[in-house]
GROMACS .gro file of C-alpha atoms in nm:
model
  171
    1UNK     CA    1   0.490   2.532  -0.580
    2UNK     CA    2   0.785   2.712  -0.423
    3UNK     CA    3   0.909   2.832  -0.762
    4UNK     CA    4   0.600   3.053  -0.791
    5UNK     CA    5   0.617   3.188  -0.434
    6UNK     CA    6   0.833   3.478  -0.312
    7UNK     CA    7   1.123   3.358  -0.094
    8UNK     CA    8   0.996   3.544   0.212
    9UNK     CA    9   0.676   3.330   0.198
   10UNK     CA   10   0.851   2.988   0.215
   11UNK     CA   11   0.834   2.948   0.591
   12UNK     CA   12   0.452   2.946   0.626
   13UNK     CA   13   0.421   2.706   0.331
   14UNK     CA   14   0.680   2.468   0.470
   15UNK     CA   15   0.507   2.481   0.808
   16UNK     CA   16   0.171   2.403   0.647
   17UNK     CA   17   0.314   2.108   0.450
   18UNK     CA   18   0.484   1.978   0.765
   19UNK     CA   19   0.152   1.993   0.957
   20UNK     CA   20  -0.028   1.811   0.675
   21UNK     CA   21   0.241   1.542   0.659
   22UNK     CA   22   0.228   1.489   1.036
   23UNK     CA   23  -0.152   1.462   1.021
   24UNK     CA   24  -0.121   1.189   0.757
   25UNK     CA   25   0.141   1.009   0.965
   26UNK     CA   26  -0.075   1.031   1.278
   27UNK     CA   27  -0.378   0.886   1.094
   28UNK     CA   28  -0.162   0.604   0.955
   29UNK     CA   29  -0.020   0.526   1.298
   30UNK     CA   30  -0.368   0.516   1.454
   31UNK     CA   31  -0.480   0.282   1.174
   32UNK     CA   32  -0.198   0.039   1.262
   33UNK     CA   33   0.050   0.120   0.987
   34UNK     CA   34   0.402  -0.018   1.011
   35UNK     CA   35   0.543   0.185   0.720
   36UNK     CA   36   0.412   0.473   0.514
   37UNK     CA   37   0.588   0.573   0.194
   38UNK     CA   38   0.518   0.926   0.072
   39UNK     CA   39   0.708   1.083  -0.217
   40UNK     CA   40   0.825   1.420  -0.091
   41UNK     CA   41   1.001   1.517  -0.408
   42UNK     CA   42   0.914   1.482  -0.771
   43UNK     CA   43   1.071   1.429  -1.103
   44UNK     CA   44   1.107   1.719  -1.343
   45UNK     CA   45   0.928   1.953  -1.097
   46UNK     CA   46   0.622   1.730  -1.101
   47UNK     CA   47   0.473   1.592  -0.780
   48UNK     CA   48   0.425   1.215  -0.762
   49UNK     CA   49   0.057   1.161  -0.670
   50UNK     CA   50   0.103   0.828  -0.493
   51UNK     CA   51   0.179   0.661  -0.162
   52UNK     CA   52   0.180   0.318  -0.009
   53UNK     CA   53   0.124   0.184   0.336
   54UNK     CA   54   0.231  -0.144   0.497
   55UNK     CA   55   0.036  -0.286   0.789
   56UNK     CA   56  -0.031  -0.617   0.961
   57UNK     CA   57  -0.366  -0.790   0.969
   58UNK     CA   58  -0.434  -1.029   1.255
   59UNK     CA   59  -0.694  -1.296   1.179
   60UNK     CA   60  -0.953  -1.340   1.454
   61UNK     CA   61  -0.940  -1.719   1.455
   62UNK     CA   62  -0.644  -1.944   1.390
   63UNK     CA   63  -0.705  -2.113   1.056
   64UNK     CA   64  -0.707  -2.491   1.089
   65UNK     CA   65  -0.386  -2.640   0.954
   66UNK     CA   66  -0.515  -2.995   0.938
   67UNK     CA   67  -0.268  -3.234   0.781
   68UNK     CA   68  -0.169  -2.987   0.512
   69UNK     CA   69   0.031  -2.733   0.716
   70UNK     CA   70   0.064  -2.357   0.707
   71UNK     CA   71   0.136  -2.329   0.334
   72UNK     CA   72  -0.178  -2.512   0.223
   73UNK     CA   73  -0.387  -2.315   0.473
   74UNK     CA   74  -0.240  -1.989   0.342
   75UNK     CA   75  -0.320  -2.095  -0.015
   76UNK     CA   76  -0.684  -2.163   0.081
   77UNK     CA   77  -0.716  -1.825   0.254
   78UNK     CA   78  -0.551  -1.650  -0.042
   79UNK     CA   79  -0.799  -1.815  -0.282
   80UNK     CA   80  -1.087  -1.698  -0.065
   81UNK     CA   81  -0.948  -1.342  -0.053
   82UNK     CA   82  -0.890  -1.334  -0.430
   83UNK     CA   83  -1.250  -1.434  -0.492
   84UNK     CA   84  -1.379  -1.150  -0.270
   85UNK     CA   85  -1.146  -0.868  -0.378
   86UNK     CA   86  -1.200  -0.647  -0.684
   87UNK     CA   87  -0.985  -0.786  -0.965
   88UNK     CA   88  -0.833  -1.024  -0.710
   89UNK     CA   89  -0.572  -1.269  -0.838
   90UNK     CA   90  -0.327  -1.501  -0.666
   91UNK     CA   91   0.036  -1.420  -0.739
   92UNK     CA   92   0.353  -1.608  -0.652
   93UNK     CA   93   0.594  -1.351  -0.511
   94UNK     CA   94   0.945  -1.362  -0.364
   95UNK     CA   95   0.774  -1.335  -0.024
   96UNK     CA   96   0.546  -1.631  -0.108
   97UNK     CA   97   0.188  -1.652  -0.221
   98UNK     CA   98   0.000  -1.321  -0.227
   99UNK     CA   99  -0.323  -1.177  -0.356
  100UNK     CA  100  -0.317  -0.873  -0.583
  101UNK     CA  101  -0.630  -0.663  -0.619
  102UNK     CA  102  -0.698  -0.337  -0.795
  103UNK     CA  103  -0.992  -0.101  -0.775
  104UNK     CA  104  -1.093   0.249  -0.874
  105UNK     CA  105  -1.148   0.498  -0.595
  106UNK     CA  106  -1.424   0.745  -0.677
  107UNK     CA  107  -1.392   1.113  -0.595
  108UNK     CA  108  -1.577   1.181  -0.269
  109UNK     CA  109  -1.720   1.489  -0.103
  110UNK     CA  110  -1.544   1.811  -0.193
  111UNK     CA  111  -1.257   1.625  -0.361
  112UNK     CA  112  -1.256   1.602  -0.739
  113UNK     CA  113  -0.971   1.350  -0.725
  114UNK     CA  114  -1.041   0.996  -0.831
  115UNK     CA  115  -0.773   0.732  -0.794
  116UNK     CA  116  -0.655   0.375  -0.814
  117UNK     CA  117  -0.578   0.143  -0.523
  118UNK     CA  118  -0.374  -0.178  -0.543
  119UNK     CA  119  -0.351  -0.415  -0.245
  120UNK     CA  120  -0.116  -0.704  -0.179
  121UNK     CA  121  -0.203  -0.914   0.127
  122UNK     CA  122   0.020  -1.213   0.197
  123UNK     CA  123   0.070  -1.447   0.493
  124UNK     CA  124   0.374  -1.429   0.716
  125UNK     CA  125   0.576  -1.752   0.718
  126UNK     CA  126   0.495  -1.984   1.010
  127UNK     CA  127   0.247  -1.733   1.156
  128UNK     CA  128  -0.093  -1.832   1.011
  129UNK     CA  129  -0.283  -1.561   1.201
  130UNK     CA  130  -0.070  -1.273   1.067
  131UNK     CA  131  -0.088  -1.131   0.718
  132UNK     CA  132   0.104  -0.833   0.582
  133UNK     CA  133  -0.086  -0.584   0.369
  134UNK     CA  134   0.080  -0.340   0.130
  135UNK     CA  135  -0.170  -0.087  -0.007
  136UNK     CA  136  -0.082   0.153  -0.286
  137UNK     CA  137  -0.289   0.456  -0.387
  138UNK     CA  138  -0.246   0.704  -0.668
  139UNK     CA  139  -0.475   0.995  -0.742
  140UNK     CA  140  -0.518   1.223  -1.039
  141UNK     CA  141  -0.739   1.488  -1.185
  142UNK     CA  142  -0.776   1.279  -1.500
  143UNK     CA  143  -0.901   0.925  -1.528
  144UNK     CA  144  -0.791   0.689  -1.248
  145UNK     CA  145  -0.632   0.467  -1.515
  146UNK     CA  146  -0.447   0.736  -1.711
  147UNK     CA  147  -0.088   0.690  -1.829
  148UNK     CA  148   0.064   0.830  -1.509
  149UNK     CA  149  -0.149   0.602  -1.291
  150UNK     CA  150  -0.055   0.301  -1.504
  151UNK     CA  151   0.317   0.382  -1.472
  152UNK     CA  152   0.291   0.425  -1.094
  153UNK     CA  153   0.092   0.102  -1.054
  154UNK     CA  154   0.359  -0.075  -1.261
  155UNK     CA  155   0.630   0.068  -1.034
  156UNK     CA  156   0.445  -0.053  -0.723
  157UNK     CA  157   0.401  -0.401  -0.876
  158UNK     CA  158   0.775  -0.411  -0.946
  159UNK     CA  159   0.854  -0.310  -0.587
  160UNK     CA  160   0.626  -0.583  -0.453
  161UNK     CA  161   0.802  -0.841  -0.671
  162UNK     CA  162   1.128  -0.768  -0.486
  163UNK     CA  163   0.997  -0.806  -0.129
  164UNK     CA  164   1.115  -1.107   0.071
  165UNK     CA  165   1.078  -1.232   0.426
  166UNK     CA  166   1.382  -1.217   0.648
  167UNK     CA  167   1.449  -1.569   0.783
  168UNK     CA  168   1.325  -1.600   1.142
  169UNK     CA  169   1.123  -1.276   1.125
  170UNK     CA  170   0.857  -1.251   1.394
  171UNK     CA  171   0.625  -0.949   1.416
   0.00000   0.00000   0.00000
């Protein structure tokens, strides 16, 4: 955008972008986000229409461990989540069992931007009431499953494959 704007007009644009970014960060913080990843640059002068957010989900009731322990309980909860989520599937990740889901986000209101959302919830080790949730969203003026969206979803899947729990982590 700046390449098409006279240099003496940069300041108001930068200020506007800063305000928009802070508004997004404030909404994420209010929603309980731990981390928000926004691409602020782009490749080959092309913006990357994607972001992902990491948050914690606290279950209302402690799942019963029974004789099976935390891992079996987490597997049962993951199976239940996978059956209720759009394109939900259980995945074995470096961070343990997870559920991967994917859905199309329709354009709403004044926005003509449809998108794709991919979620990865997984249980925290030894904390059966806490689950991490990584949610990825990409938008585009074309189809929500166009080539760019597919590449970005593939990148997010690859990032999720590398995540691990730090031993002794308590959140």
